[in-house]
Amino acid sequence: MPRIKLEIPNFRLDQRSDGYYIIRYQEDGKTKNKSTGTKDPHEAEKARAQFAIDYIKPRLTPEPTISEVVDAYIKHRTGSVASPETLNYVLAAPKRLIGNLKAESFTQSNVAEYIKQRSQEKPQARFAGRYGGRNVSEATINKELRMIRAAFNWAHAERLTERKPEFRIELSSGKVRDEWITKEQANALVRESPSHLALFILLALSTAKRREAILDLKWDDVDLSRPGHEVLHFGEDVGNKKRGSTPIAGNKRLIAALNAAKEKAETDYVIEWRGERVEDVKTALSGAAKRAGIPHLSSHVLKHTAVTWMVQAGVPFERIAKFTNTSKEVIERVYGHHSPSFVQEAIAAVAF
C-alpha cells in the first residue's frame, strides 16, 4: 500500500553517538537534521515541539510587498473559507495596481490613489457575461481595500510585520440587497420547476440555507424517523458560512416532498437528477424563473426571501437568528425594515 504524502513533515528525535539529540524530518524528498543542542531528552522534546510550531508558521521577507502579504494571507485562509477562489478574485486588482508597494509604507495617500485608478477601470467578468459600460463600483473597491486591511491585520497578528494598518476607507460598502419574492411567486416557481429543482426551492425557502449547503445535503443527514421532531443536519460550518441543523417539524409540504424523493433516490444526495448528484441549479433556476415570470432570481434570493417572510410574519429576531444560524445583529440590520412592529413604531413616531 503506498504511503500518503504529508503536507507537514513528521519530526522525530534521534540521539547521535555523542549524546546530543537531533530532529529528523523530510523536506522535498530529502532527510534533514536539526540539532537541539542538548543531551537532555526532556529539553530535546521541548526543542522538537517548538521547531515543529515554527516550521509551519507563515514566512515573509524582512520588508514584504503587498503582494507577498496578500499571497501569504490567501494561503492561510484557503483551508477555512468556502470558496478560496473568491479571495484570489477579490485581491487580483490590488495585487496588480499596488502589489509592488512595501506593505509597511502603505499610507492614506496610497489608498486615495488606488481608489482613483480603480474607479476608472471597467470590471472584468468573473464568469460568462458582460457588465456593460459602467466603471468599477465603490462597493467593489471598498471590498478590495477591506480585504487588504484584513491581510495586513493578519500579518501583524502573526508578527510578520511591525506596523498595524492605519488607513481609512471612505467609500460606500453598497446598499443592502432587498430582493425577495412573494409566496404566490414561490408557488408559481415550484410549478414551473422539474422535480429536483422544486425540492431545492422548498428546502431553500423552508430553511434559509445557502445553495452549497442544500446541494451537499445527504439522505443520512435527513431525520424523518420521529414524527414531530423532523430535522435536517447540514453539517459543519464552512469558513464563516454557518450551517448547523434546522428543524422542519410541522412543515408538511417539505416533509412529504422529502419522503417522496427518498423513495425514488438513486444517490446519497437529496438533490439529484437522472441518477446523479446535482452540482449546481443556476441554469435550471433561471429557466424556471423566466417561465414563472420572475426576473433576476438566484438561489441567494431564495435564502433572502425565507428570512424576509419570517420577519414580515413578526417572528422575533432572536428566534430567526437561532433558526437560520445567523447573528441577531445581521437579521436586524439587513431585514429589520420588513418587521411590522418596526413600520408601526416608525409611523407612530412621525404622526402629528
mmCIF file of N, CA and C in Angstrom, residues 191-234:
data_model
loop_
_atom_site.group_PDB
_atom_site.id
_atom_site.type_symbol
_atom_site.label_atom_id
_atom_site.label_comp_id
_atom_site.label_asym_id
_atom_site.label_seq_id
_atom_site.Cartn_x
_atom_site.Cartn_y
_atom_site.Cartn_z
ATOM 1 N N ARG A 191 -44.167 25.266 -9.486
ATOM 2 C CA ARG A 191 -44.954 24.630 -10.560
ATOM 3 C C ARG A 191 -44.167 24.558 -11.866
ATOM 4 N N GLU A 192 -43.304 25.529 -12.110
ATOM 5 C CA GLU A 192 -42.550 25.581 -13.367
ATOM 6 C C GLU A 192 -41.200 24.850 -13.286
ATOM 7 N N SER A 193 -40.982 24.136 -12.187
ATOM 8 C CA SER A 193 -39.675 23.511 -11.965
ATOM 9 C C SER A 193 -39.742 21.996 -12.098
ATOM 10 N N PRO A 194 -38.683 21.385 -12.622
ATOM 11 C CA PRO A 194 -38.583 19.915 -12.577
ATOM 12 C C PRO A 194 -38.479 19.469 -11.132
ATOM 13 N N SER A 195 -38.670 18.186 -10.888
ATOM 14 C CA SER A 195 -38.792 17.675 -9.518
ATOM 15 C C SER A 195 -37.598 18.007 -8.634
ATOM 16 N N HIS A 196 -36.373 17.860 -9.153
ATOM 17 C CA HIS A 196 -35.203 18.111 -8.308
ATOM 18 C C HIS A 196 -35.085 19.583 -7.933
ATOM 19 N N LEU A 197 -35.458 20.465 -8.872
ATOM 20 C CA LEU A 197 -35.389 21.900 -8.600
ATOM 21 C C LEU A 197 -36.501 22.320 -7.653
ATOM 22 N N ALA A 198 -37.679 21.715 -7.808
ATOM 23 C CA ALA A 198 -38.789 22.025 -6.906
ATOM 24 C C ALA A 198 -38.418 21.679 -5.464
ATOM 25 N N LEU A 199 -37.743 20.545 -5.286
ATOM 26 C CA LEU A 199 -37.315 20.160 -3.941
ATOM 27 C C LEU A 199 -36.254 21.120 -3.417
ATOM 28 N N PHE A 200 -35.341 21.525 -4.272
ATOM 29 C CA PHE A 200 -34.324 22.501 -3.874
ATOM 30 C C PHE A 200 -34.980 23.798 -3.413
ATOM 31 N N ILE A 201 -35.961 24.269 -4.152
ATOM 32 C CA ILE A 201 -36.646 25.516 -3.815
ATOM 33 C C ILE A 201 -37.372 25.386 -2.482
ATOM 34 N N LEU A 202 -38.058 24.247 -2.267
ATOM 35 C CA LEU A 202 -38.746 24.020 -0.998
ATOM 36 C C LEU A 202 -37.762 24.039 0.172
ATOM 37 N N LEU A 203 -36.611 23.405 -0.015
ATOM 38 C CA LEU A 203 -35.603 23.390 1.036
ATOM 39 C C LEU A 203 -35.056 24.791 1.304
ATOM 40 N N ALA A 204 -34.773 25.531 0.233
ATOM 41 C CA ALA A 204 -34.215 26.876 0.396
ATOM 42 C C ALA A 204 -35.188 27.805 1.109
ATOM 43 N N LEU A 205 -36.462 27.746 0.741
ATOM 44 C CA LEU A 205 -37.451 28.640 1.331
ATOM 45 C C LEU A 205 -37.897 28.183 2.721
ATOM 46 N N SER A 206 -37.658 26.917 3.043
ATOM 47 C CA SER A 206 -38.069 26.390 4.347
ATOM 48 C C SER A 206 -36.968 26.465 5.389
ATOM 49 N N THR A 207 -35.714 26.573 4.935
ATOM 50 C CA THR A 207 -34.589 26.535 5.877
ATOM 51 C C THR A 207 -33.714 27.773 5.831
ATOM 52 N N ALA A 208 -33.821 28.589 4.771
ATOM 53 C CA ALA A 208 -32.963 29.770 4.577
ATOM 54 C C ALA A 208 -31.494 29.381 4.485
ATOM 55 N N LYS A 209 -31.209 28.187 3.970
ATOM 56 C CA LYS A 209 -29.827 27.745 3.809
ATOM 57 C C LYS A 209 -29.287 28.162 2.443
ATOM 58 N N ARG A 210 -27.968 28.248 2.373
ATOM 59 C CA ARG A 210 -27.307 28.593 1.122
ATOM 60 C C ARG A 210 -27.335 27.427 0.154
ATOM 61 N N ARG A 211 -27.123 27.765 -1.112
ATOM 62 C CA ARG A 211 -27.150 26.763 -2.185
ATOM 63 C C ARG A 211 -26.215 25.597 -1.899
ATOM 64 N N GLU A 212 -24.958 25.890 -1.512
ATOM 65 C CA GLU A 212 -23.973 24.837 -1.318
ATOM 66 C C GLU A 212 -24.402 23.877 -0.215
ATOM 67 N N ALA A 213 -24.975 24.397 0.865
ATOM 68 C CA ALA A 213 -25.396 23.549 1.979
ATOM 69 C C ALA A 213 -26.503 22.595 1.548
ATOM 70 N N ILE A 214 -27.424 23.086 0.727
ATOM 71 C CA ILE A 214 -28.536 22.247 0.266
ATOM 72 C C ILE A 214 -28.043 21.187 -0.712
ATOM 73 N N LEU A 215 -27.171 21.565 -1.629
ATOM 74 C CA LEU A 215 -26.660 20.603 -2.607
ATOM 75 C C LEU A 215 -25.757 19.560 -1.958
ATOM 76 N N ASP A 216 -25.150 19.888 -0.817
ATOM 77 C CA ASP A 216 -24.300 18.938 -0.091
ATOM 78 C C ASP A 216 -25.102 18.004 0.809
ATOM 79 N N LEU A 217 -26.382 18.287 1.004
ATOM 80 C CA LEU A 217 -27.210 17.521 1.936
ATOM 81 C C LEU A 217 -27.390 16.079 1.452
ATOM 82 N N LYS A 218 -27.114 15.122 2.341
ATOM 83 C CA LYS A 218 -27.275 13.701 2.028
ATOM 84 C C LYS A 218 -28.448 13.126 2.807
ATOM 85 N N TRP A 219 -28.922 11.970 2.329
ATOM 86 C CA TRP A 219 -30.066 11.355 2.993
ATOM 87 C C TRP A 219 -29.740 10.930 4.421
ATOM 88 N N ASP A 220 -28.485 10.630 4.686
ATOM 89 C CA ASP A 220 -28.087 10.292 6.052
ATOM 90 C C ASP A 220 -28.244 11.482 6.991
ATOM 91 N N ASP A 221 -28.311 12.684 6.411
ATOM 92 C CA ASP A 221 -28.442 13.907 7.210
ATOM 93 C C ASP A 221 -29.903 14.325 7.397
ATOM 94 N N VAL A 222 -30.817 13.554 6.804
ATOM 95 C CA VAL A 222 -32.246 13.873 6.871
ATOM 96 C C VAL A 222 -32.913 12.924 7.862
ATOM 97 N N ASP A 223 -33.392 13.455 8.959
ATOM 98 C CA ASP A 223 -34.017 12.640 10.003
ATOM 99 C C ASP A 223 -35.526 12.869 9.989
ATOM 100 N N LEU A 224 -36.228 11.900 9.392
ATOM 101 C CA LEU A 224 -37.688 11.956 9.325
ATOM 102 C C LEU A 224 -38.306 10.824 10.135
ATOM 103 N N SER A 225 -37.496 10.180 10.955
ATOM 104 C CA SER A 225 -37.936 8.957 11.640
ATOM 105 C C SER A 225 -38.840 9.223 12.839
ATOM 106 N N ARG A 226 -38.788 10.449 13.388
ATOM 107 C CA ARG A 226 -39.584 10.752 14.576
ATOM 108 C C ARG A 226 -40.596 11.848 14.263
ATOM 109 N N PRO A 227 -41.856 11.478 14.019
ATOM 110 C CA PRO A 227 -42.875 12.486 13.700
ATOM 111 C C PRO A 227 -42.966 13.556 14.790
ATOM 112 N N GLY A 228 -42.947 14.803 14.340
ATOM 113 C CA GLY A 228 -42.978 15.914 15.283
ATOM 114 C C GLY A 228 -41.600 16.390 15.684
ATOM 115 N N HIS A 229 -40.558 15.667 15.238
ATOM 116 C CA HIS A 229 -39.184 16.049 15.571
ATOM 117 C C HIS A 229 -38.283 15.949 14.335
ATOM 118 N N GLU A 230 -38.849 16.122 13.158
ATOM 119 C CA GLU A 230 -38.069 16.024 11.928
ATOM 120 C C GLU A 230 -37.020 17.145 11.880
ATOM 121 N N VAL A 231 -35.829 16.791 11.410
ATOM 122 C CA VAL A 231 -34.740 17.767 11.398
ATOM 123 C C VAL A 231 -33.776 17.462 10.258
ATOM 124 N N LEU A 232 -33.131 18.509 9.756
ATOM 125 C CA LEU A 232 -32.129 18.371 8.707
ATOM 126 C C LEU A 232 -30.787 18.801 9.278
ATOM 127 N N HIS A 233 -29.762 17.966 9.074
ATOM 128 C CA HIS A 233 -28.422 18.267 9.570
ATOM 129 C C HIS A 233 -27.555 18.678 8.385
ATOM 130 N N PHE A 234 -27.224 19.959 8.315
ATOM 131 C CA PHE A 234 -26.484 20.482 7.168
ATOM 132 C C PHE A 234 -24.968 20.413 7.346
#
